Short mmCIF file of C-alpha atoms and ligand atoms in Angstrom, two decimals:
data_model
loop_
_atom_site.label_atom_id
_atom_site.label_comp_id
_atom_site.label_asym_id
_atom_site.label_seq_id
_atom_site.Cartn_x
_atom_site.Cartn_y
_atom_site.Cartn_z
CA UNK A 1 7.22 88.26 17.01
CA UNK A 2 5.13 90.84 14.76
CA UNK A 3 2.91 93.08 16.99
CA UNK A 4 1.25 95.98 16.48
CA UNK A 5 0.42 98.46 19.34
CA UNK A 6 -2.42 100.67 19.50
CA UNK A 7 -3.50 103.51 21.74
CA UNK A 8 -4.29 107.38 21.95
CA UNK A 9 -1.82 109.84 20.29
CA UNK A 10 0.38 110.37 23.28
CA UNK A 11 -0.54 107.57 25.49
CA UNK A 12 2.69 106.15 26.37
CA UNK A 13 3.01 103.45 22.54
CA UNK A 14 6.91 105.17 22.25
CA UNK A 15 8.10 104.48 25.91
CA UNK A 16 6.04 100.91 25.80
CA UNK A 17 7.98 100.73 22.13
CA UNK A 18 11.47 101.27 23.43
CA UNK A 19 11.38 98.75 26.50
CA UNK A 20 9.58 95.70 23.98
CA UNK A 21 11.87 96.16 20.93
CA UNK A 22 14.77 95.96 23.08
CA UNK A 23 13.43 92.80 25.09
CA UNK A 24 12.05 91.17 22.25
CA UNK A 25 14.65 92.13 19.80
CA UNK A 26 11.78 93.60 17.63
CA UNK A 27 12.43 96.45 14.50
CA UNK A 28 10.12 99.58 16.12
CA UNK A 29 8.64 101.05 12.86
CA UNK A 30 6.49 104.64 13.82
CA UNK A 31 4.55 106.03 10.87
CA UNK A 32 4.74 108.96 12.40
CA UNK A 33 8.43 109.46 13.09
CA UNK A 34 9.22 108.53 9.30
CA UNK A 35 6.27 110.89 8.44
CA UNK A 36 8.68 113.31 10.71
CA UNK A 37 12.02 112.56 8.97
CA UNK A 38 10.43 113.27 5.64
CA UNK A 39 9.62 116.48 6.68
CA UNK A 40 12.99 117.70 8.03
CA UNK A 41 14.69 116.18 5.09
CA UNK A 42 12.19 117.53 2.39
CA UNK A 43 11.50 114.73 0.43
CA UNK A 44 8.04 114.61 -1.76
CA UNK A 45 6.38 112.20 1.04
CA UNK A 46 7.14 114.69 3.71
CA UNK A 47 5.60 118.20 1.97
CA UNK A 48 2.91 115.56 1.19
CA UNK A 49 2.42 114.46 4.76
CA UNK A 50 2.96 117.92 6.91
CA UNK A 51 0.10 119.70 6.00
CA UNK A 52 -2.28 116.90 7.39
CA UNK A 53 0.09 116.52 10.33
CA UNK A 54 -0.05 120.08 11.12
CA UNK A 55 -4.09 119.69 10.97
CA UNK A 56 -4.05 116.97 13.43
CA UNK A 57 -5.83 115.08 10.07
CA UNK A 58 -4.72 111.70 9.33
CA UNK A 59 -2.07 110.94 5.93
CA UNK A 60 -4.19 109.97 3.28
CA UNK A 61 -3.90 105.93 3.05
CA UNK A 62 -2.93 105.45 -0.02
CA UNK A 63 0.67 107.36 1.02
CA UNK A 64 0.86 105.56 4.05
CA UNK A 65 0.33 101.94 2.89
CA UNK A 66 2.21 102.05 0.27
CA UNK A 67 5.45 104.25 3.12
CA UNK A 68 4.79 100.74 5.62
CA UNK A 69 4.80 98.36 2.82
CA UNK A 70 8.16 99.64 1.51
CA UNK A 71 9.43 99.53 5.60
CA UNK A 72 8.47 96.06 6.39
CA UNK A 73 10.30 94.86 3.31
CA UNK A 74 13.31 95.97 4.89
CA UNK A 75 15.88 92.87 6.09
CA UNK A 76 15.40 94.10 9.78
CA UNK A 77 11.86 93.47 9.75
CA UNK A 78 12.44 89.77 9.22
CA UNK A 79 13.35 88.92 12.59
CA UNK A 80 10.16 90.43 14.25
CA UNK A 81 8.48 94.26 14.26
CA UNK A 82 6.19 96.37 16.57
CA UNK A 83 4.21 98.86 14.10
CA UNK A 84 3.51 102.05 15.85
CA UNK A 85 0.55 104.48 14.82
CA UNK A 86 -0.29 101.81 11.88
CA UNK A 87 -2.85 100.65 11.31
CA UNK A 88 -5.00 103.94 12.55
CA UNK A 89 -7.84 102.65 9.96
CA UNK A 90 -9.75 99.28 8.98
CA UNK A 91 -8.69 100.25 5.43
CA UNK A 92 -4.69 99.82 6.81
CA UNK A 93 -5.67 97.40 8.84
CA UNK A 94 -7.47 95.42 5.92
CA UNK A 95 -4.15 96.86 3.86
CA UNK A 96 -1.58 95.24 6.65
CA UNK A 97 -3.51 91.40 6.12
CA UNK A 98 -2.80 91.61 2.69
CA UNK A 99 0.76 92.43 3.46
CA UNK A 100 1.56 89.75 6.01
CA UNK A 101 -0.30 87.37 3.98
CA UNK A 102 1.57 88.00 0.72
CA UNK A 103 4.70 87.37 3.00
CA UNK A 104 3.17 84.50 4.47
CA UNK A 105 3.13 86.01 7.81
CA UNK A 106 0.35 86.67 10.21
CA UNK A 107 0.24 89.37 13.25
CA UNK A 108 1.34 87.52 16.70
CA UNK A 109 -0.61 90.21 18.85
CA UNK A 110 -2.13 93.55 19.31
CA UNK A 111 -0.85 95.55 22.34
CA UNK A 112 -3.63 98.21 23.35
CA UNK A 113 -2.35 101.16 25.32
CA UNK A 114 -5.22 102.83 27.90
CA UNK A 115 -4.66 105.98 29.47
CA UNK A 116 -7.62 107.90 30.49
CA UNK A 117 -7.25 111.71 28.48
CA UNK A 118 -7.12 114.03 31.35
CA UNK A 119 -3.96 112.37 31.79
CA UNK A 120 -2.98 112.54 27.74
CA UNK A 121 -3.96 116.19 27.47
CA UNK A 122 -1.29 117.18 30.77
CA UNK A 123 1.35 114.88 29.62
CA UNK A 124 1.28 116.18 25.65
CA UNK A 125 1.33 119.77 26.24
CA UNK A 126 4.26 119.46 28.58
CA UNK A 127 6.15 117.02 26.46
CA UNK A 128 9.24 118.26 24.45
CA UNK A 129 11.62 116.66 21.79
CA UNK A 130 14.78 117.09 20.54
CA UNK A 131 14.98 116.75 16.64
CA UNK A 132 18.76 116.29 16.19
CA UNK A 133 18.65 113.05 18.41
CA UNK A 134 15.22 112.22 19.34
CA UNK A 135 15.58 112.40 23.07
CA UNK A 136 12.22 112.97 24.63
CA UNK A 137 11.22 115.28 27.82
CA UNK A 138 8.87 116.69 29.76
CA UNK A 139 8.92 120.29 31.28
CA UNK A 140 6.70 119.21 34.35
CA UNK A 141 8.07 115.35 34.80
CA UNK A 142 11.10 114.82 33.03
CA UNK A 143 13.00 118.28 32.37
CA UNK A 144 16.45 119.10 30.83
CA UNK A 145 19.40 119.37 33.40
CA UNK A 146 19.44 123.20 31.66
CA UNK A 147 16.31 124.66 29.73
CA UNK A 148 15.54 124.24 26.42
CA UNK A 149 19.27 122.03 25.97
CA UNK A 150 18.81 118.51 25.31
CA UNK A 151 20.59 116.54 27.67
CA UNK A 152 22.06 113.91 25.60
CA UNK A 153 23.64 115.87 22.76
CA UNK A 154 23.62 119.61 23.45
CA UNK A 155 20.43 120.11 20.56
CA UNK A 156 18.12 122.48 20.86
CA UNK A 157 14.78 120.90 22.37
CA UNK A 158 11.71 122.05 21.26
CA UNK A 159 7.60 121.68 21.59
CA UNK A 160 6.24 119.30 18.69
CA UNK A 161 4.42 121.62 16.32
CA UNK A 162 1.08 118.91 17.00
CA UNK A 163 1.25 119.12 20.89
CA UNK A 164 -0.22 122.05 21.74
CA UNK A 165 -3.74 121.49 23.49
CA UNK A 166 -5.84 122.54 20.31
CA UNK A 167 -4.19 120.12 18.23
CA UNK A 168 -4.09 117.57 21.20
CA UNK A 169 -8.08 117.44 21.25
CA UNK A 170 -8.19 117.01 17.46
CA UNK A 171 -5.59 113.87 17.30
CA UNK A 172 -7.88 112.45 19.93
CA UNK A 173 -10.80 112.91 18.39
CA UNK A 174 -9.52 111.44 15.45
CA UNK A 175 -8.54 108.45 17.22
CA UNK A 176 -11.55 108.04 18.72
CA UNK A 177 -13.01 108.06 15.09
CA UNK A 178 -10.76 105.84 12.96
CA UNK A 179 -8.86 103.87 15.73
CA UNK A 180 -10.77 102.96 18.29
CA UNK A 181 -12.95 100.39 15.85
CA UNK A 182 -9.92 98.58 15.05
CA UNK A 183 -9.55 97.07 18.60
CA UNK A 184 -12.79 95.11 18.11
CA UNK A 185 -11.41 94.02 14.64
CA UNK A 186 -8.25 92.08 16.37
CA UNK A 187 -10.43 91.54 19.53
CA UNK A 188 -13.15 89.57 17.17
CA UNK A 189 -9.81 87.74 16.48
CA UNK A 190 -8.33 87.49 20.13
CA UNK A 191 -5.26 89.44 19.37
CA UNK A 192 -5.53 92.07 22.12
CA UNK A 193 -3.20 92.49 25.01
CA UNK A 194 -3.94 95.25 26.75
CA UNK A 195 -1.35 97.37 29.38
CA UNK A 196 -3.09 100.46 31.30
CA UNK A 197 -0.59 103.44 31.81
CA UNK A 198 -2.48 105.45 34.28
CA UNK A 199 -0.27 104.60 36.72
CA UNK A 200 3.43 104.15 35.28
CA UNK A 201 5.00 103.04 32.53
CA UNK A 202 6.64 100.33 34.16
CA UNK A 203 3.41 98.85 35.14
CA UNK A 204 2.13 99.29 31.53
CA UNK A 205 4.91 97.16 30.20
CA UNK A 206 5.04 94.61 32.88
CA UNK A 207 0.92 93.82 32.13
CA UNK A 208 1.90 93.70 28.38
CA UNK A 209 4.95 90.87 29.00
CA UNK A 210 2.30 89.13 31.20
CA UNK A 211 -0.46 89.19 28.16
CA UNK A 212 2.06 87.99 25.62
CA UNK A 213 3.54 85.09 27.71
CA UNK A 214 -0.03 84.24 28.17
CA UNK A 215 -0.27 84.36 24.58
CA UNK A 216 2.53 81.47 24.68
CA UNK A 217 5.24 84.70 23.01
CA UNK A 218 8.44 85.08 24.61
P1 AMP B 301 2.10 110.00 15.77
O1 AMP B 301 3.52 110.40 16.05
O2 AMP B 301 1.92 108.51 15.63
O3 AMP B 301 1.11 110.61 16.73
O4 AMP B 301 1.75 110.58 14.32
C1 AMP B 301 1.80 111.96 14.06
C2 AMP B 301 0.92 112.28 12.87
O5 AMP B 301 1.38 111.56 11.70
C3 AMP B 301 -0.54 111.87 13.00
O6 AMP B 301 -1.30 112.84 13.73
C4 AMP B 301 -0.97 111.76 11.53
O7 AMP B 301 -1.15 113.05 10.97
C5 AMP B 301 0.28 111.14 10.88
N1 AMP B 301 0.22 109.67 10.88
C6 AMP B 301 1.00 108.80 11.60
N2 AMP B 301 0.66 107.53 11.36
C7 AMP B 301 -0.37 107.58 10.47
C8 AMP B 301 -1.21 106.58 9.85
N3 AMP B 301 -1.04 105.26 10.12
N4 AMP B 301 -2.16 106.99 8.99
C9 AMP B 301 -2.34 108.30 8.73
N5 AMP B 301 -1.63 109.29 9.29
C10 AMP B 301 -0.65 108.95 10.17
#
């Protein structure tokens, strides 16, 4: 199955993300947490990418085509992906056709995320991550058993230098921009499966299996 899922910067893609790869037995690829491991190794793509990041400003496209490209020639991409924060543009969007097509591929379906932003704003500012492992928290609804110790393997777990409110606003905004258009491009071709995440994410992901069985995917 090749999906891609869409939705505000901190809307709830990741949690949908690890529940579907692992049912579907799908590679997750995130633009933005290989933008991430660029940057804490210090490779050219990563001093390229963090001052945009830092902004709240989208990668130029010509870097990030060219970083998915490379990623979705990889073997475990063969069996089925979810891309995560790609395509944020028509021009990657436009990019990713030419991809699949040249691999004789098309997308299966186009998961849409909704979560109104009152609820985006509260739930990014609180969130915190540790960088050694990944784990992800939340000071208000998911602490650490001890403060500022990630749980799973003793790290120290910090506040992503983009979720502070300011920064917040201006990845929304930017979605709003760039992103937003691209769900009428796959609704015009009735891709869309949409999972609302107001409520929980359990709810979010159970609409989403619903949409794709409807979709005849399983
Ligand atoms: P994310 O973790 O998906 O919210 O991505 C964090 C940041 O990485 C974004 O705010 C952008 O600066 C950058 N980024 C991630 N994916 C893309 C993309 N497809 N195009 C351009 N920039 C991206």
């Amino acid at each position: 199955m090749r999906l891609i899922i869409l939705g505000a910067p901190g809307s709830g893609k990741g949690t949908a993300c690890a529940v579907l790869k692992e049912t579907y037995g799908l590679a997750h690829i995130s633009t933005g947490d290989i933008f991430r491991e660029n940057i804490k190794n210090g490779t050219p793509l990563g001093q390229e990418a963090k001052s945009y990041i830092d902004q709240g400003a989208l990668v130029p496209d010509s870097v990030t085509i060219r970083m998915v490209e490379d990623r979705l020639s990889q073997d475990d991409c063969a069996k089925g992906f979810i891309l995560d924060g790609f395509p944020r543009t028509i021009a990657q969007a436009e990019a990713l056709d030419d991809i699949l097509t040249a691999k004789d591929t098309k997308l299966d379906a186009v998961i849409c995320v909704v979560t109104d932003d009152e609820l985006i704003m509260d739930r990014v500012t609180t969130r915190r991550v540790c960088p050694s492992c990944g784990a992800s928290y939340n000071v208000k609804y998911m602490p650490t058993k001890v403060e500022g110790v990630c749980d799973a393997c003793g790290g120290e777990v910090i506040q992503r230098s983009d979720d502070t409110a300011e920064t917040v606003q201006k990845r929304l905004d930017t979605y709003y921009a760039n992103t937003k258009p691209l769900i009428d491009f796959y609704a015009a071709r009735g891709l869309i499966v949409e999972g609302n995440n107001n409520v929980s994410s359990e709810e979010c992901v159970a609409q989403i299996e619903e949409g794709l069985k409807a979709k005849g995917l399983n």
